[in-house]
XYZ file of C-alpha atoms in Angstrom:
146
model
C 200.508 43.071 -54.064
C 200.212 40.968 -57.189
C 202.886 38.705 -58.586
C 203.486 41.072 -61.500
C 204.340 43.963 -59.230
C 206.617 41.966 -56.952
C 208.794 40.593 -59.789
C 210.121 44.022 -60.823
C 210.758 44.847 -57.179
C 212.673 41.586 -56.718
C 214.671 42.225 -59.897
C 215.592 45.711 -58.701
C 216.697 44.353 -55.326
C 218.793 41.634 -56.998
C 220.374 44.190 -59.328
C 221.186 46.530 -56.426
C 222.731 43.670 -54.444
C 224.871 42.561 -57.378
C 226.077 46.131 -58.012
C 227.051 46.500 -54.361
C 228.904 43.182 -54.407
C 230.620 44.048 -57.679
C 232.049 47.255 -56.246
C 233.547 45.465 -53.241
C 236.790 43.578 -53.526
C 239.112 41.281 -51.678
C 242.810 41.791 -51.223
C 245.257 39.043 -50.298
C 248.809 39.823 -49.170
C 251.934 37.800 -48.356
C 255.345 39.051 -47.199
C 257.431 40.389 -50.075
C 260.952 39.313 -50.974
C 262.468 42.173 -48.939
C 260.766 40.769 -45.805
C 263.596 38.238 -45.444
C 266.013 41.057 -44.580
C 263.554 42.812 -42.267
C 263.153 42.176 -38.532
C 260.848 39.280 -37.558
C 257.250 39.816 -38.640
C 254.609 37.456 -37.298
C 252.094 38.079 -40.124
C 252.375 35.501 -42.917
C 249.169 36.225 -44.855
C 246.446 38.892 -44.866
C 243.024 38.485 -46.503
C 240.737 41.538 -46.465
C 237.092 41.280 -47.522
C 235.883 44.826 -48.142
C 232.227 43.787 -48.443
C 231.994 42.122 -45.003
C 234.671 44.433 -43.505
C 236.570 41.478 -42.061
C 240.248 40.648 -42.095
C 241.777 37.192 -41.619
C 245.454 36.913 -40.770
C 247.769 33.897 -40.639
C 250.274 34.644 -37.877
C 253.216 32.859 -36.283
C 252.134 31.608 -32.842
C 255.492 30.048 -31.938
C 258.825 29.663 -33.644
C 261.857 27.425 -33.236
C 264.970 27.240 -35.394
C 263.385 24.549 -37.579
C 259.650 25.251 -37.554
C 256.990 27.884 -37.221
C 253.538 27.150 -35.818
C 250.884 29.224 -37.555
C 247.582 30.326 -36.125
C 244.625 32.407 -37.277
C 243.670 35.896 -36.151
C 240.519 37.811 -37.051
C 240.367 41.554 -37.276
C 237.798 44.239 -38.001
C 238.334 46.558 -40.941
C 237.775 49.867 -39.166
C 238.867 52.193 -41.943
C 239.365 52.197 -45.697
C 240.434 55.251 -47.662
C 241.244 55.645 -51.352
C 241.071 59.442 -51.542
C 244.825 59.744 -52.196
C 244.548 57.428 -55.214
C 246.166 54.501 -53.402
C 244.207 52.372 -50.912
C 244.828 52.533 -47.168
C 243.349 49.861 -44.887
C 243.209 50.211 -41.099
C 242.184 47.195 -39.024
C 242.513 45.943 -35.464
C 242.688 42.499 -33.962
C 239.651 41.346 -32.040
C 240.738 40.834 -28.425
C 239.353 37.866 -26.547
C 237.780 38.270 -23.129
C 240.859 36.993 -21.272
C 243.367 39.119 -23.224
C 243.516 42.850 -22.656
C 245.708 43.665 -25.660
C 244.888 44.624 -29.200
C 247.014 45.146 -32.281
C 246.302 47.978 -34.689
C 247.396 47.513 -38.309
C 247.745 49.851 -41.259
C 248.203 48.404 -44.758
C 248.969 51.016 -47.385
C 250.550 51.415 -50.774
C 253.324 53.942 -51.202
C 255.142 52.578 -54.228
C 255.002 49.160 -52.564
C 252.532 47.667 -50.093
C 253.620 48.109 -46.461
C 252.138 46.840 -43.209
C 252.782 48.708 -39.964
C 251.435 47.697 -36.581
C 251.279 48.710 -32.942
C 250.287 46.549 -29.973
C 248.395 48.165 -27.124
C 247.710 46.844 -23.623
C 244.967 48.202 -21.440
C 245.680 48.795 -17.770
C 242.345 49.635 -16.267
C 240.943 51.620 -19.176
C 244.181 53.363 -20.086
C 245.912 52.167 -23.299
C 249.689 51.646 -23.150
C 251.902 51.078 -26.195
C 253.738 47.734 -25.930
C 255.349 47.403 -29.370
C 255.463 49.286 -32.638
C 256.554 47.891 -35.997
C 258.108 50.261 -38.514
C 256.743 48.316 -41.463
C 257.182 45.251 -43.631
C 256.880 45.004 -47.415
C 254.022 42.811 -48.690
C 252.933 41.563 -52.108
C 249.207 42.193 -52.485
C 246.683 41.238 -55.143
C 243.188 42.723 -55.424
C 240.259 40.910 -56.970
C 236.632 41.877 -57.472
C 233.830 39.849 -55.973
C 230.843 38.706 -57.959
C-alpha cells in the first residue's frame, strides 16, 4: 500500500473515531437540595462516562456527627436507554473478591433526576435483597466529549 492510499484511510478512521466520541457524553450528578430532607444517602457524587461505560461514585465510607469520610466506588454502566425521551442509566458496583455484595443503581429523569438503589448479597449463588432505597433527588449536568 502506498502512502497516498493510506492517508485517506487514516483520515476516515480519525473522522469515524471523532464522530463516535462526539456522540458520547459524560454526566455528573450531586445530591439536590431536597436530599437534605431525605433519609441518609451514601452517594455524594456520580460521574458517568458513556463512551467507556464506566461510573465513578464518591460515597460516604463512615460518618460521625462532625465528619464524613468519603471513598471511591467504581461501577459498570450495564444499561442506557433514551427511548422514552429522557435518559435512564443502570449501573452496578464492582464487587471485590472478598465481598459478596453488589449494589444496583438506576439513575433516571422523571421531571427531576432520581437515583434508586438496591444492595444484594450472594449466599452460595443465590442473591438476597439486603436494602432498597426509594430514591434521592440529584442535580445532573450532561456534557459532550470531544
